[in-house]
Amino acid sequence: MKNIAVVHGPNLNLLGEREPEVYGAMTLADLNQEVTTFAQAMGLEIRVFQSNSEGTIIDFLHEQRKWADGVVINPAAFTHYSYALRDAIAAIGLPVIEVHLSNILEREEFRRHSVVADVCVARLMGLGYRGYLRALEHLVGFGVRKELDNQVAQSNDLDTGLKTCVNLLKERFPKYTWAGIYLVEGDELVLHNFIGKPSPHERIPIGKGVCGAAVAAEESIIVSDVNADPRYLACSIETKSEIVVPIFAGPQVVGEIDIDSDQPDAFHEGDREMLESCAEILGKLF
Ligand code: SME
């Protein structure tokens, strides 16, 4: 996932001017600047495009289908009735993410239905410009899952699978400052492999720390502010937030993916969903 086309539909050229109480004060140029800066930090190439015309957007999607690895599209009002755009999204055979600045489910009745949703891999709405940034992350995560899945299918080796997973995550997500995998051994978690600063917590009793809590509860935990969580065992004083995702082999927790970030509140549902898919792929190796 390297090349991404970002498409804005009708009336988005008037962003900042048009109904600012709904769409905010940010102009499209400001929004594109945020998207471009974020994409660069993630090592992505992007092509940004806006049009008020249905056919022009469809032509653009057709033209970009050989270059792009994925698409982020805010189809604006076309969302609700353009079967032609829906068919174009299906035709290009790329992962496409539907983005809306506002939460279209909380607005007029006619905006509640999307004719493109079933041909898009995800929909992000009501997050303002951040929805586009999350969509870029989602596409990167989509690529990571696919690469990990291919690698696991090829080697079918646990050690290689765990290392590939950590490498891919650390390499593709700059906000992941520390990425590692712990495996369950008896009533402890033992650090198997990691990228980042060495951790003083190579063995963690199940039930202790955020890591041990996730295994005991058999569910993922997101800690948006580690300093406010009494369970947190510090690995580095720079860490601000953490996500821990158990790896299941059948009903049994056999390990977990642990990610730290130096950014506060770095993890959201998209990270959880992507990391849980990675854990599911790894679970097949146990
Ligand atoms: N923070 C973890 C300990 C592991 S280090 O972050 C690598 C915890 O609270 O369990």
PDB file of C-alpha atoms and ligand atoms in Angstrom:
ATOM      1  CA  MET A   1       0.000   0.000   0.000  1.00  0.00           C
ATOM      2  CA  LYS A   2       2.038   2.898  -1.266  1.00  0.00           C
ATOM      3  CA  ASN A   3       0.005   4.959  -3.747  1.00  0.00           C
ATOM      4  CA  ILE A   4      -3.327   6.357  -2.637  1.00  0.00           C
ATOM      5  CA  ALA A   5      -5.851   8.470  -4.551  1.00  0.00           C
ATOM      6  CA  VAL A   6      -7.860  10.882  -2.395  1.00  0.00           C
ATOM      7  CA  VAL A   7     -11.110  12.025  -4.017  1.00  0.00           C
ATOM      8  CA  HIS A   8     -13.455  14.783  -2.902  1.00  0.00           C
ATOM      9  CA  GLY A   9     -16.952  14.929  -4.376  1.00  0.00           C
ATOM     10  CA  PRO A  10     -19.344  17.791  -5.156  1.00  0.00           C
ATOM     11  CA  ASN A  11     -19.409  21.038  -3.168  1.00  0.00           C
ATOM     12  CA  LEU A  12     -16.325  20.138  -1.147  1.00  0.00           C
ATOM     13  CA  ASN A  13     -14.469  22.893  -3.039  1.00  0.00           C
ATOM     14  CA  LEU A  14     -16.555  25.324  -0.937  1.00  0.00           C
ATOM     15  CA  LEU A  15     -15.401  23.843   2.361  1.00  0.00           C
ATOM     16  CA  GLY A  16     -14.956  26.542   5.023  1.00  0.00           C
ATOM     17  CA  GLU A  17     -17.538  28.731   3.293  1.00  0.00           C
ATOM     18  CA  ARG A  18     -20.473  26.347   2.974  1.00  0.00           C
ATOM     19  CA  GLU A  19     -22.514  25.585   6.116  1.00  0.00           C
ATOM     20  CA  PRO A  20     -19.528  25.901   8.496  1.00  0.00           C
ATOM     21  CA  GLU A  21     -21.782  24.779  11.387  1.00  0.00           C
ATOM     22  CA  VAL A  22     -21.969  21.354   9.682  1.00  0.00           C
ATOM     23  CA  TYR A  23     -18.648  21.102   7.856  1.00  0.00           C
ATOM     24  CA  GLY A  24     -16.333  23.327   9.938  1.00  0.00           C
ATOM     25  CA  ALA A  25     -14.205  26.359   9.096  1.00  0.00           C
ATOM     26  CA  MET A  26     -11.341  24.473   7.451  1.00  0.00           C
ATOM     27  CA  THR A  27     -10.948  25.046   3.698  1.00  0.00           C
ATOM     28  CA  LEU A  28     -10.319  22.214   1.247  1.00  0.00           C
ATOM     29  CA  ALA A  29      -6.751  23.503   0.785  1.00  0.00           C
ATOM     30  CA  ASP A  30      -6.190  23.315   4.566  1.00  0.00           C
ATOM     31  CA  LEU A  31      -7.682  19.819   4.651  1.00  0.00           C
ATOM     32  CA  ASN A  32      -5.518  18.660   1.747  1.00  0.00           C
ATOM     33  CA  GLN A  33      -2.457  20.069   3.523  1.00  0.00           C
ATOM     34  CA  GLU A  34      -3.246  17.997   6.625  1.00  0.00           C
ATOM     35  CA  VAL A  35      -3.816  14.883   4.499  1.00  0.00           C
ATOM     36  CA  THR A  36      -0.600  15.431   2.514  1.00  0.00           C
ATOM     37  CA  THR A  37       1.544  15.984   5.623  1.00  0.00           C
ATOM     38  CA  PHE A  38       0.091  12.879   7.272  1.00  0.00           C
ATOM     39  CA  ALA A  39       0.547  10.773   4.132  1.00  0.00           C
ATOM     40  CA  GLN A  40       4.180  11.865   3.828  1.00  0.00           C
ATOM     41  CA  ALA A  41       4.855  10.898   7.451  1.00  0.00           C
ATOM     42  CA  MET A  42       3.402   7.464   6.661  1.00  0.00           C
ATOM     43  CA  GLY A  43       5.612   7.106   3.591  1.00  0.00           C
ATOM     44  CA  LEU A  44       2.638   7.232   1.182  1.00  0.00           C
ATOM     45  CA  GLU A  45       2.326   8.866  -2.232  1.00  0.00           C
ATOM     46  CA  ILE A  46      -1.027  10.564  -2.697  1.00  0.00           C
ATOM     47  CA  ARG A  47      -2.914  12.143  -5.579  1.00  0.00           C
ATOM     48  CA  VAL A  48      -5.676  14.489  -4.466  1.00  0.00           C
ATOM     49  CA  PHE A  49      -8.638  15.296  -6.709  1.00  0.00           C
ATOM     50  CA  GLN A  50     -11.915  17.211  -6.402  1.00  0.00           C
ATOM     51  CA  SER A  51     -14.773  17.498  -8.845  1.00  0.00           C
ATOM     52  CA  ASN A  52     -18.411  18.489  -8.800  1.00  0.00           C
ATOM     53  CA  SER A  53     -19.158  16.196 -11.739  1.00  0.00           C
ATOM     54  CA  GLU A  54     -20.046  12.541 -11.420  1.00  0.00           C
ATOM     55  CA  GLY A  55     -18.491  11.534 -14.756  1.00  0.00           C
ATOM     56  CA  THR A  56     -15.255  13.413 -14.055  1.00  0.00           C
ATOM     57  CA  ILE A  57     -14.839  11.556 -10.749  1.00  0.00           C
ATOM     58  CA  ILE A  58     -15.536   8.239 -12.477  1.00  0.00           C
ATOM     59  CA  ASP A  59     -12.972   9.077 -15.194  1.00  0.00           C
ATOM     60  CA  PHE A  60     -10.421   9.930 -12.501  1.00  0.00           C
ATOM     61  CA  LEU A  61     -11.004   6.610 -10.705  1.00  0.00           C
ATOM     62  CA  HIS A  62     -10.602   4.722 -13.973  1.00  0.00           C
ATOM     63  CA  GLU A  63      -7.377   6.590 -14.773  1.00  0.00           C
ATOM     64  CA  GLN A  64      -5.869   6.021 -11.329  1.00  0.00           C
ATOM     65  CA  ARG A  65      -6.728   2.319 -11.104  1.00  0.00           C
ATOM     66  CA  LYS A  66      -3.333   1.201 -12.434  1.00  0.00           C
ATOM     67  CA  TRP A  67      -1.344   3.626 -10.283  1.00  0.00           C
ATOM     68  CA  ALA A  68      -3.239   3.513  -6.993  1.00  0.00           C
ATOM     69  CA  ASP A  69      -3.102   0.733  -4.401  1.00  0.00           C
ATOM     70  CA  GLY A  70      -6.125   2.169  -2.602  1.00  0.00           C
ATOM     71  CA  VAL A  71      -8.616   5.043  -2.657  1.00  0.00           C
ATOM     72  CA  VAL A  72     -10.075   7.365  -0.045  1.00  0.00           C
ATOM     73  CA  ILE A  73     -13.275   8.974  -1.307  1.00  0.00           C
ATOM     74  CA  ASN A  74     -15.710  11.473   0.110  1.00  0.00           C
ATOM     75  CA  PRO A  75     -18.497  11.036  -2.447  1.00  0.00           C
ATOM     76  CA  ALA A  76     -20.547  13.848  -0.795  1.00  0.00           C
ATOM     77  CA  ALA A  77     -24.143  13.841  -2.114  1.00  0.00           C
ATOM     78  CA  PHE A  78     -23.283  11.197  -4.757  1.00  0.00           C
ATOM     79  CA  THR A  79     -23.121   8.776  -1.809  1.00  0.00           C
ATOM     80  CA  HIS A  80     -26.878   8.593  -1.704  1.00  0.00           C
ATOM     81  CA  TYR A  81     -27.846   8.032  -5.322  1.00  0.00           C
ATOM     82  CA  SER A  82     -24.936   7.538  -7.720  1.00  0.00           C
ATOM     83  CA  TYR A  83     -25.116   3.939  -8.919  1.00  0.00           C
ATOM     84  CA  ALA A  84     -22.596   4.936 -11.595  1.00  0.00           C
ATOM     85  CA  LEU A  85     -20.052   5.877  -8.921  1.00  0.00           C
ATOM     86  CA  ARG A  86     -20.869   2.684  -7.039  1.00  0.00           C
ATOM     87  CA  ASP A  87     -20.181   0.628 -10.156  1.00  0.00           C
ATOM     88  CA  ALA A  88     -16.926   2.523 -10.818  1.00  0.00           C
ATOM     89  CA  ILE A  89     -15.720   1.748  -7.271  1.00  0.00           C
ATOM     90  CA  ALA A  90     -16.574  -1.924  -7.784  1.00  0.00           C
ATOM     91  CA  ALA A  91     -14.956  -1.922 -11.239  1.00  0.00           C
ATOM     92  CA  ILE A  92     -11.512  -0.620 -10.283  1.00  0.00           C
ATOM     93  CA  GLY A  93     -10.861  -3.581  -7.981  1.00  0.00           C
ATOM     94  CA  LEU A  94      -9.050  -1.543  -5.295  1.00  0.00           C
ATOM     95  CA  PRO A  95      -9.746  -1.181  -1.574  1.00  0.00           C
ATOM     96  CA  VAL A  96     -11.812   2.008  -1.270  1.00  0.00           C
ATOM     97  CA  ILE A  97     -12.696   3.806   1.970  1.00  0.00           C
ATOM     98  CA  GLU A  98     -15.796   6.003   2.164  1.00  0.00           C
ATOM     99  CA  VAL A  99     -15.266   9.155   4.242  1.00  0.00           C
ATOM    100  CA  HIS A 100     -17.737  11.805   5.390  1.00  0.00           C
ATOM    101  CA  LEU A 101     -16.832  14.900   7.398  1.00  0.00           C
ATOM    102  CA  SER A 102     -20.164  14.880   9.229  1.00  0.00           C
ATOM    103  CA  ASN A 103     -22.041  11.911  10.660  1.00  0.00           C
ATOM    104  CA  ILE A 104     -24.490  11.311   7.821  1.00  0.00           C
ATOM    105  CA  LEU A 105     -26.593   9.017  10.002  1.00  0.00           C
ATOM    106  CA  GLU A 106     -27.523  11.933  12.248  1.00  0.00           C
ATOM    107  CA  ARG A 107     -28.679  14.253   9.476  1.00  0.00           C
ATOM    108  CA  GLU A 108     -31.581  14.360   7.003  1.00  0.00           C
ATOM    109  CA  GLU A 109     -33.337  11.103   6.141  1.00  0.00           C
ATOM    110  CA  PHE A 110     -32.070  11.123   2.535  1.00  0.00           C
ATOM    111  CA  ARG A 111     -28.437  11.114   3.750  1.00  0.00           C
ATOM    112  CA  ARG A 112     -28.801   7.955   5.833  1.00  0.00           C
ATOM    113  CA  HIS A 113     -28.462   5.579   2.935  1.00  0.00           C
ATOM    114  CA  SER A 114     -25.204   5.020   1.054  1.00  0.00           C
ATOM    115  CA  VAL A 115     -25.269   3.240  -2.300  1.00  0.00           C
ATOM    116  CA  VAL A 116     -21.463   2.938  -2.248  1.00  0.00           C
ATOM    117  CA  ALA A 117     -21.073   1.396   1.239  1.00  0.00           C
ATOM    118  CA  ASP A 118     -21.275  -2.217   0.082  1.00  0.00           C
ATOM    119  CA  VAL A 119     -18.406  -1.801  -2.390  1.00  0.00           C
ATOM    120  CA  CYS A 120     -16.162   0.058   0.088  1.00  0.00           C
ATOM    121  CA  VAL A 121     -13.990  -1.747   2.653  1.00  0.00           C
ATOM    122  CA  ALA A 122     -14.808   0.742   5.424  1.00  0.00           C
ATOM    123  CA  ARG A 123     -16.741   3.916   6.174  1.00  0.00           C
ATOM    124  CA  LEU A 124     -15.524   6.709   8.458  1.00  0.00           C
ATOM    125  CA  MET A 125     -17.843   9.573   9.332  1.00  0.00           C
ATOM    126  CA  GLY A 126     -18.286  12.442  11.750  1.00  0.00           C
ATOM    127  CA  LEU A 127     -14.562  12.800  12.401  1.00  0.00           C
ATOM    128  CA  GLY A 128     -13.983  15.931  10.274  1.00  0.00           C
ATOM    129  CA  TYR A 129     -10.657  15.968   8.418  1.00  0.00           C
ATOM    130  CA  ARG A 130      -9.313  13.299  10.793  1.00  0.00           C
ATOM    131  CA  GLY A 131     -11.559  10.814   8.991  1.00  0.00           C
ATOM    132  CA  TYR A 132      -9.259  11.101   5.959  1.00  0.00           C
ATOM    133  CA  LEU A 133      -6.183  10.441   8.136  1.00  0.00           C
ATOM    134  CA  ARG A 134      -7.843   7.404   9.693  1.00  0.00           C
ATOM    135  CA  ALA A 135      -8.780   6.223   6.213  1.00  0.00           C
ATOM    136  CA  LEU A 136      -5.106   6.370   5.157  1.00  0.00           C
ATOM    137  CA  GLU A 137      -4.182   4.349   8.245  1.00  0.00           C
ATOM    138  CA  HIS A 138      -6.963   1.917   7.471  1.00  0.00           C
ATOM    139  CA  LEU A 139      -5.588   1.329   3.969  1.00  0.00           C
ATOM    140  CA  VAL A 140      -2.076   0.825   5.337  1.00  0.00           C
ATOM    141  CA  GLY A 141      -3.508  -1.668   7.840  1.00  0.00           C
ATOM    142  CA  PHE A 142      -5.348  -3.409   5.015  1.00  0.00           C
ATOM    143  CA  GLY A 143      -1.972  -3.848   3.248  1.00  0.00           C
ATOM    144  CA  VAL A 144      -0.267  -5.082   6.433  1.00  0.00           C
ATOM    145  CA  ARG A 145      -2.961  -7.739   6.980  1.00  0.00           C
ATOM    146  CA  LYS A 146      -2.635  -8.934   3.413  1.00  0.00           C
ATOM    147  CA  GLU A 147       1.178  -9.142   3.557  1.00  0.00           C
ATOM    148  CA  LEU A 148       1.099 -10.965   6.891  1.00  0.00           C
ATOM    149  CA  ASP A 149      -1.521 -13.381   5.621  1.00  0.00           C
ATOM    150  CA  ASN A 150       0.554 -14.165   2.504  1.00  0.00           C
ATOM    151  CA  GLN A 151       3.715 -14.594   4.523  1.00  0.00           C
ATOM    152  CA  VAL A 152       2.034 -16.906   7.054  1.00  0.00           C
ATOM    153  CA  ALA A 153       0.474 -18.977   4.255  1.00  0.00           C
ATOM    154  CA  GLN A 154       3.914 -19.322   2.634  1.00  0.00           C
ATOM    155  CA  SER A 155       6.168 -20.162   5.592  1.00  0.00           C
ATOM    156  CA  ASN A 156       3.672 -21.564   8.124  1.00  0.00           C
ATOM    157  CA  ASP A 157       6.368 -20.997  10.754  1.00  0.00           C
ATOM    158  CA  LEU A 158       5.504 -19.433  14.129  1.00  0.00           C
ATOM    159  CA  ASP A 159       8.774 -17.616  14.741  1.00  0.00           C
ATOM    160  CA  THR A 160       8.836 -16.138  11.214  1.00  0.00           C
ATOM    161  CA  GLY A 161       5.164 -15.133  11.476  1.00  0.00           C
ATOM    162  CA  LEU A 162       5.634 -13.315  14.794  1.00  0.00           C
ATOM    163  CA  LYS A 163       8.730 -11.487  13.545  1.00  0.00           C
ATOM    164  CA  THR A 164       7.075 -10.518  10.250  1.00  0.00           C
ATOM    165  CA  CYS A 165       4.096  -9.130  12.136  1.00  0.00           C
ATOM    166  CA  VAL A 166       6.191  -6.929  14.438  1.00  0.00           C
ATOM    167  CA  ASN A 167       8.394  -5.750  11.558  1.00  0.00           C
ATOM    168  CA  LEU A 168       5.425  -4.812   9.369  1.00  0.00           C
ATOM    169  CA  LEU A 169       3.643  -2.954  12.163  1.00  0.00           C
ATOM    170  CA  LYS A 170       6.707  -1.019  13.282  1.00  0.00           C
ATOM    171  CA  GLU A 171       7.720  -0.171   9.720  1.00  0.00           C
ATOM    172  CA  ARG A 172       4.295   0.932   8.424  1.00  0.00           C
ATOM    173  CA  PHE A 173       2.988   2.916  11.403  1.00  0.00           C
ATOM    174  CA  PRO A 174       5.285   5.735  12.529  1.00  0.00           C
ATOM    175  CA  LYS A 175       3.098   6.278  15.619  1.00  0.00           C
ATOM    176  CA  TYR A 176       3.936   2.737  16.821  1.00  0.00           C
ATOM    177  CA  THR A 177       7.065   3.567  18.843  1.00  0.00           C
ATOM    178  CA  TRP A 178       7.473   0.097  20.358  1.00  0.00           C
ATOM    179  CA  ALA A 179       5.977  -3.087  18.924  1.00  0.00           C
ATOM    180  CA  GLY A 180       6.370  -6.523  20.438  1.00  0.00           C
ATOM    181  CA  ILE A 181       4.822  -9.921  21.022  1.00  0.00           C
ATOM    182  CA  TYR A 182       4.533 -11.720  24.343  1.00  0.00           C
ATOM    183  CA  LEU A 183       3.767 -15.446  24.551  1.00  0.00           C
ATOM    184  CA  VAL A 184       1.948 -17.167  27.422  1.00  0.00           C
ATOM    185  CA  GLU A 185       4.172 -19.553  29.374  1.00  0.00           C
ATOM    186  CA  GLY A 186       2.386 -21.028  32.418  1.00  0.00           C
ATOM    187  CA  ASP A 187       1.089 -18.087  34.422  1.00  0.00           C
ATOM    188  CA  GLU A 188       3.441 -15.568  32.824  1.00  0.00           C
ATOM    189  CA  LEU A 189       3.833 -13.599  29.620  1.00  0.00           C
ATOM    190  CA  VAL A 190       7.295 -13.839  28.123  1.00  0.00           C
ATOM    191  CA  LEU A 191       8.608 -11.296  25.623  1.00  0.00           C
ATOM    192  CA  HIS A 192       9.258 -13.141  22.362  1.00  0.00           C
ATOM    193  CA  ASN A 193      10.340 -10.410  19.906  1.00  0.00           C
ATOM    194  CA  PHE A 194      10.113  -6.641  19.716  1.00  0.00           C
ATOM    195  CA  ILE A 195      11.348  -3.521  17.926  1.00  0.00           C
ATOM    196  CA  GLY A 196      12.081  -0.417  20.028  1.00  0.00           C
ATOM    197  CA  LYS A 197      13.951   0.240  23.233  1.00  0.00           C
ATOM    198  CA  PRO A 198      14.670  -2.835  25.396  1.00  0.00           C
ATOM    199  CA  SER A 199      11.876  -3.346  27.918  1.00  0.00           C
ATOM    200  CA  PRO A 200      12.517  -3.994  31.623  1.00  0.00           C
ATOM    201  CA  HIS A 201       9.368  -6.176  31.499  1.00  0.00           C
ATOM    202  CA  GLU A 202      10.505  -9.338  29.761  1.00  0.00           C
ATOM    203  CA  ARG A 203       8.278 -11.498  31.981  1.00  0.00           C
ATOM    204  CA  ILE A 204       4.893 -10.251  33.184  1.00  0.00           C
ATOM    205  CA  PRO A 205       2.625 -12.292  35.486  1.00  0.00           C
ATOM    206  CA  ILE A 206      -0.859 -12.798  33.981  1.00  0.00           C
ATOM    207  CA  GLY A 207      -3.129 -10.269  35.689  1.00  0.00           C
ATOM    208  CA  LYS A 208      -0.352  -7.694  36.114  1.00  0.00           C
ATOM    209  CA  GLY A 209       0.230  -4.613  33.972  1.00  0.00           C
ATOM    210  CA  VAL A 210      -1.884  -3.702  30.974  1.00  0.00           C
ATOM    211  CA  CYS A 211      -0.432  -6.746  29.193  1.00  0.00           C
ATOM    212  CA  GLY A 212      -1.411  -9.175  31.950  1.00  0.00           C
ATOM    213  CA  ALA A 213      -4.859  -7.549  32.305  1.00  0.00           C
ATOM    214  CA  ALA A 214      -5.658  -8.094  28.600  1.00  0.00           C
ATOM    215  CA  VAL A 215      -4.733 -11.777  28.817  1.00  0.00           C
ATOM    216  CA  ALA A 216      -6.744 -12.254  32.042  1.00  0.00           C
ATOM    217  CA  ALA A 217      -9.780 -10.508  30.519  1.00  0.00           C
ATOM    218  CA  GLU A 218      -9.239 -12.206  27.136  1.00  0.00           C
ATOM    219  CA  GLU A 219      -9.860  -8.918  25.338  1.00  0.00           C
ATOM    220  CA  SER A 220      -7.999  -6.020  23.768  1.00  0.00           C
ATOM    221  CA  ILE A 221      -7.233  -2.982  25.908  1.00  0.00           C
ATOM    222  CA  ILE A 222      -6.574   0.554  24.687  1.00  0.00           C
ATOM    223  CA  VAL A 223      -4.963   2.905  27.213  1.00  0.00           C
ATOM    224  CA  SER A 224      -5.176   6.467  25.899  1.00  0.00           C
ATOM    225  CA  ASP A 225      -3.105   7.921  28.759  1.00  0.00           C
ATOM    226  CA  VAL A 226      -0.748   5.433  30.384  1.00  0.00           C
ATOM    227  CA  ASN A 227       0.038   7.803  33.250  1.00  0.00           C
ATOM    228  CA  ALA A 228      -3.609   7.760  34.306  1.00  0.00           C
ATOM    229  CA  ASP A 229      -3.851   3.951  34.340  1.00  0.00           C
ATOM    230  CA  PRO A 230      -2.732   2.337  37.617  1.00  0.00           C
ATOM    231  CA  ARG A 231      -2.184  -1.014  35.840  1.00  0.00           C
ATOM    232  CA  TYR A 232       0.477   0.404  33.534  1.00  0.00           C
ATOM    233  CA  LEU A 233       4.024  -0.955  33.864  1.00  0.00           C
ATOM    234  CA  ALA A 234       6.398   1.590  32.338  1.00  0.00           C
ATOM    235  CA  CYS A 235       8.675   0.478  29.543  1.00  0.00           C
ATOM    236  CA  SER A 236       9.884   3.971  28.609  1.00  0.00           C
ATOM    237  CA  ILE A 237       9.155   7.374  30.148  1.00  0.00           C
ATOM    238  CA  GLU A 238       8.325   8.691  26.656  1.00  0.00           C
ATOM    239  CA  THR A 239       5.379   6.293  26.229  1.00  0.00           C
ATOM    240  CA  LYS A 240       2.014   8.065  26.331  1.00  0.00           C
ATOM    241  CA  SER A 241      -0.481   5.439  25.154  1.00  0.00           C
ATOM    242  CA  GLU A 242      -0.676   1.686  24.625  1.00  0.00           C
ATOM    243  CA  ILE A 243      -2.750  -1.019  22.952  1.00  0.00           C
ATOM    244  CA  VAL A 244      -2.639  -4.700  23.824  1.00  0.00           C
ATOM    245  CA  VAL A 245      -4.368  -7.364  21.711  1.00  0.00           C
ATOM    246  CA  PRO A 246      -4.565 -11.032  22.746  1.00  0.00           C
ATOM    247  CA  ILE A 247      -3.696 -13.815  20.286  1.00  0.00           C
ATOM    248  CA  PHE A 248      -6.080 -16.767  20.464  1.00  0.00           C
ATOM    249  CA  ALA A 249      -5.470 -20.353  19.376  1.00  0.00           C
ATOM    250  CA  GLY A 250      -9.023 -21.653  19.435  1.00  0.00           C
ATOM    251  CA  PRO A 251     -10.531 -20.502  22.744  1.00  0.00           C
ATOM    252  CA  GLN A 252      -7.108 -20.246  24.443  1.00  0.00           C
ATOM    253  CA  VAL A 253      -5.060 -17.022  24.772  1.00  0.00           C
ATOM    254  CA  VAL A 254      -1.537 -17.989  23.690  1.00  0.00           C
ATOM    255  CA  GLY A 255       0.079 -14.569  23.454  1.00  0.00           C
ATOM    256  CA  GLU A 256      -0.468 -10.940  22.651  1.00  0.00           C
ATOM    257  CA  ILE A 257       0.580  -8.054  20.468  1.00  0.00           C
ATOM    258  CA  ASP A 258       1.703  -5.045  22.525  1.00  0.00           C
ATOM    259  CA  ILE A 259       2.175  -1.590  20.966  1.00  0.00           C
ATOM    260  CA  ASP A 260       3.336   1.585  22.729  1.00  0.00           C
ATOM    261  CA  SER A 261       3.202   5.083  21.316  1.00  0.00           C
ATOM    262  CA  ASP A 262       4.978   8.285  22.311  1.00  0.00           C
ATOM    263  CA  GLN A 263       1.824  10.116  21.142  1.00  0.00           C
ATOM    264  CA  PRO A 264      -1.013  10.582  23.628  1.00  0.00           C
ATOM    265  CA  ASP A 265      -4.279   8.871  22.648  1.00  0.00           C
ATOM    266  CA  ALA A 266      -2.663   7.307  19.575  1.00  0.00           C
ATOM    267  CA  PHE A 267      -4.922   4.256  19.257  1.00  0.00           C
ATOM    268  CA  HIS A 268      -8.519   4.010  18.078  1.00  0.00           C
ATOM    269  CA  GLU A 269     -10.972   1.384  16.835  1.00  0.00           C
ATOM    270  CA  GLY A 270      -9.152   1.120  13.488  1.00  0.00           C
ATOM    271  CA  ASP A 271      -5.941   0.038  15.252  1.00  0.00           C
ATOM    272  CA  ARG A 272      -7.869  -2.444  17.370  1.00  0.00           C
ATOM    273  CA  GLU A 273      -9.618  -3.941  14.361  1.00  0.00           C
ATOM    274  CA  MET A 274      -6.413  -4.215  12.316  1.00  0.00           C
ATOM    275  CA  LEU A 275      -4.352  -5.658  15.192  1.00  0.00           C
ATOM    276  CA  GLU A 276      -7.106  -8.153  16.047  1.00  0.00           C
ATOM    277  CA  SER A 277      -6.995  -9.336  12.408  1.00  0.00           C
ATOM    278  CA  CYS A 278      -3.201  -9.710  12.647  1.00  0.00           C
ATOM    279  CA  ALA A 279      -3.635 -11.663  15.906  1.00  0.00           C
ATOM    280  CA  GLU A 280      -6.172 -13.906  14.182  1.00  0.00           C
ATOM    281  CA  ILE A 281      -3.715 -14.639  11.368  1.00  0.00           C
ATOM    282  CA  LEU A 282      -0.956 -15.430  13.903  1.00  0.00           C
ATOM    283  CA  GLY A 283      -3.331 -17.604  15.947  1.00  0.00           C
ATOM    284  CA  LYS A 284      -3.401 -20.113  13.067  1.00  0.00           C
ATOM    285  CA  LEU A 285       0.317 -20.787  13.660  1.00  0.00           C
ATOM    286  CA  PHE A 286      -0.093 -22.194  17.191  1.00  0.00           C
TER     287      PHE A 286
HETATM  288  N1  SME B   1       3.318  -1.429  29.468  1.00  0.00           N
HETATM  289  C1  SME B   1       3.162  -2.853  29.603  1.00  0.00           C
HETATM  290  C2  SME B   1       4.489  -3.522  29.886  1.00  0.00           C
HETATM  291  C3  SME B   1       5.219  -3.874  28.666  1.00  0.00           C
HETATM  292  S1  SME B   1       6.123  -2.603  27.973  1.00  0.00           S
HETATM  293  O1  SME B   1       5.174  -1.579  27.525  1.00  0.00           O
HETATM  294  C4  SME B   1       6.871  -3.191  26.648  1.00  0.00           C
HETATM  295  C5  SME B   1       2.158  -3.159  30.693  1.00  0.00           C
HETATM  296  O2  SME B   1       1.698  -2.278  31.405  1.00  0.00           O
HETATM  297  O3  SME B   1       1.800  -4.317  30.844  1.00  0.00           O
END
